Amino acid sequence: MPHFYAECTENIREEAKLPELFAKVNEALAGTGIFPLGGIRSRAIWLDTWQMADGKHDYAFVHMTLKIGAGRSLEDRQKTGEMLFDLIKAHFADLTAKRLLALSFTMEELDPILNYKQNNVHALFKA
């Protein structure tokens, strides 16, 4: 962990520049020193069907979620969340200036017991 998800409306697929956002997010998460590099993942979920507000405009939204393993302090989680949301707002600033766009971000801490995983990528970064 952490896993970063971006749910985006299809009408901004090109302008969202998600590969660039994901590179920034992964670098920022690695830079915190509180997440193992081998566990950082970012992904997009494109929405081809949605309704937003009154449906009368070409609205768009991006809802982002960061799922993290349990055990980080509230202070670390809050600093990480604020840092990421600032990064997200900066990434989408030009698009926000051009169109109706809603951005949202949440962080979820996973259950410390009911969270199963296997990952041999970590060994690459321990060497």
PDB file of C-alpha atoms in Angstrom:
ATOM      1  CA  MET A   1       0.000   0.000   0.000  1.00  0.00           C
ATOM      2  CA  PRO A   2      -0.805   2.815  -0.765  1.00  0.00           C
ATOM      3  CA  HIS A   3      -3.149   2.508  -3.713  1.00  0.00           C
ATOM      4  CA  PHE A   4      -4.363   5.642  -5.489  1.00  0.00           C
ATOM      5  CA  TYR A   5      -7.597   5.472  -7.518  1.00  0.00           C
ATOM      6  CA  ALA A   6      -8.921   8.177  -9.832  1.00  0.00           C
ATOM      7  CA  GLU A   7     -12.533   7.814 -10.962  1.00  0.00           C
ATOM      8  CA  CYS A   8     -13.018  10.134 -13.928  1.00  0.00           C
ATOM      9  CA  THR A   9     -15.808  11.035 -16.269  1.00  0.00           C
ATOM     10  CA  GLU A  10     -15.028   9.983 -19.823  1.00  0.00           C
ATOM     11  CA  ASN A  11     -15.496  13.504 -21.192  1.00  0.00           C
ATOM     12  CA  ILE A  12     -12.085  14.569 -19.850  1.00  0.00           C
ATOM     13  CA  ARG A  13     -10.029  11.512 -20.762  1.00  0.00           C
ATOM     14  CA  GLU A  14      -7.433  13.382 -22.839  1.00  0.00           C
ATOM     15  CA  GLU A  15      -7.314  16.587 -20.820  1.00  0.00           C
ATOM     16  CA  ALA A  16      -6.993  14.855 -17.435  1.00  0.00           C
ATOM     17  CA  LYS A  17      -3.450  13.697 -18.234  1.00  0.00           C
ATOM     18  CA  LEU A  18      -3.656  10.909 -15.688  1.00  0.00           C
ATOM     19  CA  PRO A  19      -0.292   9.300 -16.503  1.00  0.00           C
ATOM     20  CA  GLU A  20       1.330  12.611 -15.535  1.00  0.00           C
ATOM     21  CA  LEU A  21      -0.778  12.845 -12.368  1.00  0.00           C
ATOM     22  CA  PHE A  22       0.100   9.277 -11.402  1.00  0.00           C
ATOM     23  CA  ALA A  23       3.826   9.944 -11.834  1.00  0.00           C
ATOM     24  CA  LYS A  24       3.514  12.972  -9.522  1.00  0.00           C
ATOM     25  CA  VAL A  25       1.420  11.073  -6.974  1.00  0.00           C
ATOM     26  CA  ASN A  26       3.767   8.077  -6.870  1.00  0.00           C
ATOM     27  CA  GLU A  27       6.811  10.301  -6.491  1.00  0.00           C
ATOM     28  CA  ALA A  28       5.122  12.331  -3.742  1.00  0.00           C
ATOM     29  CA  LEU A  29       4.026   9.223  -1.833  1.00  0.00           C
ATOM     30  CA  ALA A  30       7.499   7.708  -2.078  1.00  0.00           C
ATOM     31  CA  GLY A  31       8.954  10.998  -0.860  1.00  0.00           C
ATOM     32  CA  THR A  32       6.988  10.900   2.390  1.00  0.00           C
ATOM     33  CA  GLY A  33       9.164   8.070   3.662  1.00  0.00           C
ATOM     34  CA  ILE A  34       6.154   6.385   5.258  1.00  0.00           C
ATOM     35  CA  PHE A  35       5.092   4.140   2.367  1.00  0.00           C
ATOM     36  CA  PRO A  36       7.088   1.306   0.793  1.00  0.00           C
ATOM     37  CA  LEU A  37       7.923   2.119  -2.836  1.00  0.00           C
ATOM     38  CA  GLY A  38       7.095  -1.413  -3.986  1.00  0.00           C
ATOM     39  CA  GLY A  39       3.532  -1.069  -2.764  1.00  0.00           C
ATOM     40  CA  ILE A  40       2.623   2.231  -4.437  1.00  0.00           C
ATOM     41  CA  ARG A  41       0.056   1.871  -7.228  1.00  0.00           C
ATOM     42  CA  SER A  42      -2.058   4.372  -9.137  1.00  0.00           C
ATOM     43  CA  ARG A  43      -4.921   3.567 -11.465  1.00  0.00           C
ATOM     44  CA  ALA A  44      -7.788   5.114 -13.383  1.00  0.00           C
ATOM     45  CA  ILE A  45     -11.405   4.074 -13.467  1.00  0.00           C
ATOM     46  CA  TRP A  46     -13.101   5.707 -16.449  1.00  0.00           C
ATOM     47  CA  LEU A  47     -16.832   6.323 -16.173  1.00  0.00           C
ATOM     48  CA  ASP A  48     -18.785   6.218 -19.417  1.00  0.00           C
ATOM     49  CA  THR A  49     -22.143   6.691 -17.707  1.00  0.00           C
ATOM     50  CA  TRP A  50     -22.799   9.306 -15.024  1.00  0.00           C
ATOM     51  CA  GLN A  51     -25.173  12.057 -13.959  1.00  0.00           C
ATOM     52  CA  MET A  52     -23.956  15.176 -12.255  1.00  0.00           C
ATOM     53  CA  ALA A  53     -25.995  17.999 -10.765  1.00  0.00           C
ATOM     54  CA  ASP A  54     -28.895  18.969 -13.060  1.00  0.00           C
ATOM     55  CA  GLY A  55     -27.353  17.288 -16.120  1.00  0.00           C
ATOM     56  CA  LYS A  56     -27.746  20.467 -18.177  1.00  0.00           C
ATOM     57  CA  HIS A  57     -24.041  21.158 -18.750  1.00  0.00           C
ATOM     58  CA  ASP A  58     -20.978  19.237 -19.803  1.00  0.00           C
ATOM     59  CA  TYR A  59     -19.986  18.608 -16.202  1.00  0.00           C
ATOM     60  CA  ALA A  60     -16.993  16.498 -15.319  1.00  0.00           C
ATOM     61  CA  PHE A  61     -15.579  15.135 -12.113  1.00  0.00           C
ATOM     62  CA  VAL A  62     -12.596  13.308 -10.741  1.00  0.00           C
ATOM     63  CA  HIS A  63     -12.983  11.540  -7.422  1.00  0.00           C
ATOM     64  CA  MET A  64      -9.726  10.234  -6.021  1.00  0.00           C
ATOM     65  CA  THR A  65      -9.194   7.773  -3.210  1.00  0.00           C
ATOM     66  CA  LEU A  66      -5.984   6.832  -1.465  1.00  0.00           C
ATOM     67  CA  LYS A  67      -6.211   3.499   0.329  1.00  0.00           C
ATOM     68  CA  ILE A  68      -3.475   2.927   2.868  1.00  0.00           C
ATOM     69  CA  GLY A  69      -2.555   0.191   5.296  1.00  0.00           C
ATOM     70  CA  ALA A  70      -3.266   0.764   8.975  1.00  0.00           C
ATOM     71  CA  GLY A  71      -0.695   2.101  11.368  1.00  0.00           C
ATOM     72  CA  ARG A  72       0.244   5.647  10.301  1.00  0.00           C
ATOM     73  CA  SER A  73      -0.380   8.472  12.743  1.00  0.00           C
ATOM     74  CA  LEU A  74      -3.239  10.906  12.214  1.00  0.00           C
ATOM     75  CA  GLU A  75      -0.638  13.645  11.759  1.00  0.00           C
ATOM     76  CA  ASP A  76       1.135  11.693   8.978  1.00  0.00           C
ATOM     77  CA  ARG A  77      -2.158  10.859   7.289  1.00  0.00           C
ATOM     78  CA  GLN A  78      -3.332  14.458   7.445  1.00  0.00           C
ATOM     79  CA  LYS A  79      -0.032  15.839   6.111  1.00  0.00           C
ATOM     80  CA  THR A  80      -0.089  13.281   3.298  1.00  0.00           C
ATOM     81  CA  GLY A  81      -3.708  14.045   2.451  1.00  0.00           C
ATOM     82  CA  GLU A  82      -3.178  17.798   2.354  1.00  0.00           C
ATOM     83  CA  MET A  83      -0.003  17.418   0.297  1.00  0.00           C
ATOM     84  CA  LEU A  84      -1.745  15.153  -2.219  1.00  0.00           C
ATOM     85  CA  PHE A  85      -4.823  17.357  -2.544  1.00  0.00           C
ATOM     86  CA  ASP A  86      -2.612  20.389  -3.182  1.00  0.00           C
ATOM     87  CA  LEU A  87      -0.792  18.371  -5.867  1.00  0.00           C
ATOM     88  CA  ILE A  88      -4.129  17.266  -7.378  1.00  0.00           C
ATOM     89  CA  LYS A  89      -5.530  20.824  -7.463  1.00  0.00           C
ATOM     90  CA  ALA A  90      -2.356  22.091  -9.132  1.00  0.00           C
ATOM     91  CA  HIS A  91      -2.474  19.278 -11.702  1.00  0.00           C
ATOM     92  CA  PHE A  92      -6.069  20.091 -12.651  1.00  0.00           C
ATOM     93  CA  ALA A  93      -5.803  23.905 -12.371  1.00  0.00           C
ATOM     94  CA  ASP A  94      -5.785  24.547 -16.132  1.00  0.00           C
ATOM     95  CA  LEU A  95      -8.678  22.182 -16.754  1.00  0.00           C
ATOM     96  CA  THR A  96     -10.661  23.714 -13.875  1.00  0.00           C
ATOM     97  CA  ALA A  97     -10.187  27.148 -15.438  1.00  0.00           C
ATOM     98  CA  LYS A  98     -11.618  25.910 -18.773  1.00  0.00           C
ATOM     99  CA  ARG A  99     -14.659  23.842 -17.778  1.00  0.00           C
ATOM    100  CA  LEU A 100     -17.064  22.786 -15.050  1.00  0.00           C
ATOM    101  CA  LEU A 101     -15.061  20.284 -13.012  1.00  0.00           C
ATOM    102  CA  ALA A 102     -15.479  18.850  -9.526  1.00  0.00           C
ATOM    103  CA  LEU A 103     -12.469  17.412  -7.717  1.00  0.00           C
ATOM    104  CA  SER A 104     -12.704  15.330  -4.577  1.00  0.00           C
ATOM    105  CA  PHE A 105     -10.218  13.275  -2.614  1.00  0.00           C
ATOM    106  CA  THR A 106     -10.486  10.939   0.338  1.00  0.00           C
ATOM    107  CA  MET A 107      -8.087   8.722   2.219  1.00  0.00           C
ATOM    108  CA  GLU A 108      -9.163   5.369   3.592  1.00  0.00           C
ATOM    109  CA  GLU A 109      -7.253   3.347   6.143  1.00  0.00           C
ATOM    110  CA  LEU A 110      -7.707  -0.372   5.610  1.00  0.00           C
ATOM    111  CA  ASP A 111      -8.506  -2.821   8.363  1.00  0.00           C
ATOM    112  CA  PRO A 112      -5.257  -4.012   9.970  1.00  0.00           C
ATOM    113  CA  ILE A 113      -6.424  -7.628  10.159  1.00  0.00           C
ATOM    114  CA  LEU A 114      -8.775  -8.135   7.220  1.00  0.00           C
ATOM    115  CA  ASN A 115      -6.278  -6.939   4.631  1.00  0.00           C
ATOM    116  CA  TYR A 116      -4.548  -9.684   2.682  1.00  0.00           C
ATOM    117  CA  LYS A 117      -1.741  -9.255   0.173  1.00  0.00           C
ATOM    118  CA  GLN A 118       1.294 -10.833  -1.381  1.00  0.00           C
ATOM    119  CA  ASN A 119       3.935  -8.799  -3.210  1.00  0.00           C
ATOM    120  CA  ASN A 120       7.376  -9.881  -4.369  1.00  0.00           C
ATOM    121  CA  VAL A 121       8.153  -6.399  -5.739  1.00  0.00           C
ATOM    122  CA  HIS A 122       9.229  -5.162  -2.289  1.00  0.00           C
ATOM    123  CA  ALA A 123      12.357  -7.352  -2.464  1.00  0.00           C
ATOM    124  CA  LEU A 124      13.519  -5.370  -5.505  1.00  0.00           C
ATOM    125  CA  PHE A 125      13.720  -2.181  -3.439  1.00  0.00           C
ATOM    126  CA  LYS A 126      15.239  -3.775  -0.325  1.00  0.00           C
ATOM    127  CA  ALA A 127      18.394  -4.806  -2.175  1.00  0.00           C
TER     128      ALA A 127
END
